[in-house]
Short mmCIF file of C-alpha atoms in Angstrom, two decimals:
data_model
loop_
_atom_site.label_atom_id
_atom_site.label_comp_id
_atom_site.label_asym_id
_atom_site.label_seq_id
_atom_site.Cartn_x
_atom_site.Cartn_y
_atom_site.Cartn_z
CA UNK A 24 71.56 176.75 135.49
CA UNK A 25 68.76 179.21 136.10
CA UNK A 26 65.89 177.64 138.04
CA UNK A 27 62.60 179.22 139.10
CA UNK A 28 60.30 176.98 141.13
CA UNK A 29 56.81 178.22 141.96
CA UNK A 30 54.62 176.86 144.73
CA UNK A 31 51.51 177.77 146.69
CA UNK A 32 48.83 177.32 144.06
CA UNK A 33 45.57 175.52 144.74
CA UNK A 34 41.80 175.79 144.95
CA UNK A 35 40.39 178.85 146.70
CA UNK A 36 36.89 180.28 147.00
CA UNK A 37 35.97 183.62 145.42
CA UNK A 38 36.98 186.42 147.76
CA UNK A 39 39.69 184.29 149.32
CA UNK A 40 43.45 184.75 149.51
CA UNK A 41 46.50 182.82 148.41
CA UNK A 42 50.24 183.42 148.58
CA UNK A 43 52.46 182.18 145.79
CA UNK A 44 56.21 181.66 146.23
CA UNK A 45 59.05 181.39 143.75
CA UNK A 46 62.42 179.93 144.74
CA UNK A 47 65.21 181.16 142.48
CA UNK A 48 68.63 179.60 141.97
CA UNK A 49 71.48 179.56 139.49
CA UNK A 50 71.86 183.34 139.22
CA UNK A 51 72.38 186.44 141.36
CA UNK A 52 68.75 186.99 142.37
CA UNK A 53 69.34 190.42 143.92
CA UNK A 54 70.61 191.79 140.57
CA UNK A 55 67.42 191.19 138.62
CA UNK A 56 63.99 192.67 138.28
CA UNK A 57 61.47 189.85 138.74
CA UNK A 58 57.96 189.44 137.43
CA UNK A 59 54.82 187.35 137.55
CA UNK A 60 52.81 186.42 134.47
CA UNK A 61 49.76 184.19 134.14
CA UNK A 62 47.90 182.04 131.64
CA UNK A 63 44.23 181.16 132.02
CA UNK A 64 43.42 177.54 131.05
CA UNK A 65 43.61 177.18 127.27
CA UNK A 66 44.26 180.91 126.84
CA UNK A 67 47.10 183.28 126.09
CA UNK A 68 49.68 184.98 128.29
CA UNK A 69 49.15 188.01 130.55
CA UNK A 70 51.73 190.08 132.38
CA UNK A 71 50.76 190.61 136.04
CA UNK A 72 53.42 192.51 137.99
CA UNK A 73 57.08 193.55 138.27
CA UNK A 74 59.38 194.28 141.19
CA UNK A 75 62.70 196.09 141.11
CA UNK A 76 65.96 194.48 142.26
CA UNK A 77 65.77 195.99 145.75
CA UNK A 78 61.98 195.88 146.02
CA UNK A 79 61.66 199.69 145.98
CA UNK A 80 59.47 199.81 142.88
CA UNK A 81 56.52 197.62 141.98
CA UNK A 82 54.11 197.76 139.07
CA UNK A 83 50.81 195.96 138.61
CA UNK A 84 48.40 195.57 135.73
CA UNK A 85 45.08 197.31 136.32
CA UNK A 86 43.11 194.07 136.73
CA UNK A 87 45.03 193.12 139.90
CA UNK A 88 45.91 196.54 141.31
CA UNK A 89 44.81 196.88 144.93
CA UNK A 90 44.29 193.12 145.28
CA UNK A 91 47.72 191.60 144.54
CA UNK A 92 50.99 192.49 146.23
CA UNK A 93 54.44 191.45 145.10
CA UNK A 94 57.29 190.97 147.57
CA UNK A 95 60.83 189.67 147.45
CA UNK A 96 63.38 188.45 149.98
CA UNK A 97 66.84 188.75 148.45
CA UNK A 98 68.44 186.98 151.43
CA UNK A 99 66.32 183.92 150.65
CA UNK A 100 66.38 184.26 146.85
CA UNK A 101 62.61 184.22 146.94
CA UNK A 102 59.76 186.03 145.27
CA UNK A 103 56.18 186.16 146.47
CA UNK A 104 52.76 187.12 145.17
CA UNK A 105 50.10 187.80 147.80
CA UNK A 106 46.70 187.52 146.14
CA UNK A 107 43.62 188.82 147.95
CA UNK A 108 39.95 189.21 146.97
CA UNK A 109 40.39 186.51 144.36
CA UNK A 110 37.92 186.28 141.49
CA UNK A 111 37.00 183.52 139.05
CA UNK A 112 38.87 185.41 136.31
CA UNK A 113 42.10 185.07 138.31
CA UNK A 114 42.07 181.32 137.62
CA UNK A 115 45.32 180.64 135.77
CA UNK A 116 48.76 179.12 135.83
CA UNK A 117 51.02 181.70 137.46
CA UNK A 118 54.61 181.91 136.23
CA UNK A 119 57.61 183.42 137.98
CA UNK A 120 59.75 185.26 135.41
CA UNK A 121 63.32 186.50 135.64
CA UNK A 122 63.59 190.09 134.48
CA UNK A 123 61.19 192.95 133.97
CA UNK A 124 59.10 193.56 130.88
CA UNK A 125 62.14 194.70 128.87
CA UNK A 126 64.48 191.94 129.98
CA UNK A 127 62.38 188.88 130.74
CA UNK A 128 64.08 185.66 129.77
CA UNK A 129 63.53 182.60 132.01
CA UNK A 130 60.13 181.37 133.14
CA UNK A 131 59.37 178.84 135.87
CA UNK A 132 57.15 175.79 135.32
CA UNK A 133 54.15 177.55 136.85
CA UNK A 134 51.65 176.90 139.63
CA UNK A 135 47.90 176.56 139.05
CA UNK A 136 45.47 178.79 140.93
CA UNK A 137 41.79 177.86 140.70
CA UNK A 138 39.18 180.25 142.07
CA UNK A 139 35.86 178.47 142.41
CA UNK A 140 33.12 177.76 144.92
CA UNK T 8 47.49 198.96 126.44
CA UNK T 9 49.45 198.10 123.29
CA UNK T 10 47.59 195.53 121.22
CA UNK T 11 49.70 192.84 119.58
CA UNK T 12 48.09 191.11 116.60
CA UNK T 13 49.54 187.86 115.28
CA UNK T 14 48.76 186.08 112.04
CA UNK T 15 48.04 183.41 111.21
CA UNK T 16 46.60 181.95 114.41
CA UNK T 17 47.00 178.42 113.07
CA UNK T 18 49.89 177.30 110.88
CA UNK T 19 50.01 173.73 109.53
CA UNK T 20 53.46 173.11 108.07
CA UNK T 21 55.15 170.22 106.26
CA UNK T 22 58.34 168.95 107.91
CA UNK T 23 61.38 170.57 106.34
CA UNK T 24 59.39 173.47 104.92
CA UNK T 25 59.65 177.11 106.05
CA UNK T 26 57.16 178.88 108.29
CA UNK T 27 56.53 182.55 108.97
CA UNK T 28 54.53 184.31 111.69
CA UNK T 29 53.60 187.98 111.58
CA UNK T 30 53.16 190.24 114.61
CA UNK T 31 51.90 193.82 114.47
CA UNK T 32 51.70 196.30 117.31
CA UNK T 33 49.19 199.13 117.75
CA UNK T 34 52.00 201.55 118.65
CA UNK T 35 55.67 201.96 117.86
CA UNK T 36 57.81 199.62 119.96
CA UNK T 37 60.92 201.81 119.80
CA UNK T 38 61.87 202.65 123.38
CA UNK T 39 63.46 205.90 124.56
CA UNK T 40 66.87 204.20 124.65
CA UNK T 41 66.63 203.43 120.93
CA UNK T 42 66.06 199.70 121.37
CA UNK T 43 62.94 197.83 120.30
CA UNK T 44 61.69 195.43 122.95
CA UNK T 45 59.96 192.80 120.89
CA UNK T 46 60.43 189.19 121.98
CA UNK T 47 59.30 185.86 120.61
CA UNK T 48 58.40 182.94 122.87
CA UNK T 49 57.79 179.27 122.12
CA UNK T 50 55.43 177.24 124.29
CA UNK T 51 55.55 173.52 123.61
CA UNK T 52 52.56 171.41 124.74
CA UNK T 53 52.51 171.12 128.53
CA UNK T 54 55.53 173.38 129.01
CA UNK T 55 56.17 176.92 130.14
CA UNK T 56 57.14 179.62 127.63
CA UNK T 57 60.72 179.71 126.41
CA UNK T 58 62.20 182.85 124.95
CA UNK T 59 63.63 182.37 121.46
CA UNK T 60 64.30 185.91 120.23
CA UNK T 61 64.80 189.20 122.08
CA UNK T 62 64.96 192.78 120.81
CA UNK T 63 63.55 191.79 117.42
CA UNK T 64 66.36 189.69 116.03
CA UNK T 65 68.69 188.37 118.74
CA UNK T 66 68.57 184.62 119.24
CA UNK T 67 68.78 183.31 122.80
CA UNK T 68 71.52 180.88 123.75
CA UNK T 69 70.75 177.35 122.61
CA UNK T 70 68.12 178.39 120.08
CA UNK T 71 68.69 176.72 116.71
CA UNK T 72 69.73 179.04 113.91
CA UNK T 73 66.71 177.99 111.84
CA UNK T 74 64.79 180.52 113.96
CA UNK T 75 65.17 184.17 112.98
CA UNK T 76 63.41 187.40 113.85
CA UNK T 77 63.10 190.59 111.86
CA UNK T 78 61.10 193.79 111.61
CA UNK T 79 60.92 197.28 112.99
CA UNK T 80 58.66 199.87 114.63
CA UNK T 81 55.25 198.10 114.46
CA UNK T 82 55.80 195.19 112.07
CA UNK T 83 57.67 192.03 113.02
CA UNK T 84 58.21 188.49 111.75
CA UNK T 85 59.41 185.19 113.15
CA UNK T 86 60.71 182.73 110.55
CA UNK T 87 61.56 179.07 110.85
CA UNK T 88 63.71 178.11 107.87
CA UNK T 89 62.96 174.36 108.01
CA UNK T 90 60.32 173.15 110.46
CA UNK T 91 61.23 170.15 112.59
CA UNK T 92 58.92 167.98 114.69
CA UNK T 93 60.17 169.59 117.92
CA UNK T 94 58.94 173.01 116.73
CA UNK T 95 55.31 172.06 117.32
CA UNK T 96 53.70 174.42 119.82
CA UNK T 97 52.32 177.91 120.24
CA UNK T 98 54.42 180.96 119.43
CA UNK T 99 53.82 184.33 121.05
CA UNK T 100 55.20 187.76 120.32
CA UNK T 101 55.53 190.05 123.31
CA UNK T 102 56.25 193.76 123.58
CA UNK T 103 58.14 195.10 126.60
CA UNK T 104 58.48 198.71 125.46
CA UNK T 105 55.26 199.99 127.03
CA UNK T 106 53.75 199.13 130.43
CA UNK T 107 52.16 196.69 130.77
CA UNK T 108 53.94 194.17 128.62
CA UNK T 109 51.45 192.58 126.24
CA UNK T 110 51.39 189.43 124.15
CA UNK T 111 49.96 188.42 120.83
CA UNK T 112 47.14 185.86 120.78
CA UNK T 113 49.54 183.06 119.87
CA UNK T 114 50.13 181.09 116.67
CA UNK T 115 49.71 177.32 116.85
CA UNK T 116 52.28 175.54 114.68
CA UNK T 117 51.44 171.95 113.81
CA UNK T 118 52.74 169.38 111.37
CA UNK T 119 50.59 168.60 108.35
#
């Protein structure tokens, strides 16, 4: 059974940093693109970033480019999202997603990030 | 970015009756490989999104056959043949043909 378990969310001040983690199990992690998506409270869904199977390619939406960095550790079946210079508009539930934009299928349960003073 | 427009945004339905959600894209969703990367997701209250349909009309494993997807190029539809209580939630279309992937605003399905 595919499982994606996010962690690392919490309350952070504007301008602060946070690192999200996603522990993957139930599939061959190193064979899949992985992604992060987010959902602001009471709002719709937004794609955030993708990373290739071997980590050699990464893509970010414009709103997070230069501030967020996606990493993966295939030996640990883990995905990470380093978020710097956080803004109020980054407040959202962040989901770990198996697959890239063309092949996304499973989503984790999400972790809430709140950016507020 | 490709704009995905869903209608209606709210859909009250009687149990056992059909429901239909429309999704239109601002650009063609046909990718260079010939496939059309249009997915449908269901998000039940308090849960994460679950993919129902991929590449326009392919049902994911475990998805009841009352759900069906159709359409082409820029015009797509999700149909529920007979709505059940467990179908309550928000439904999103999503395009993965163009970067970045984008979603429709969501259609809230509720029981009358």
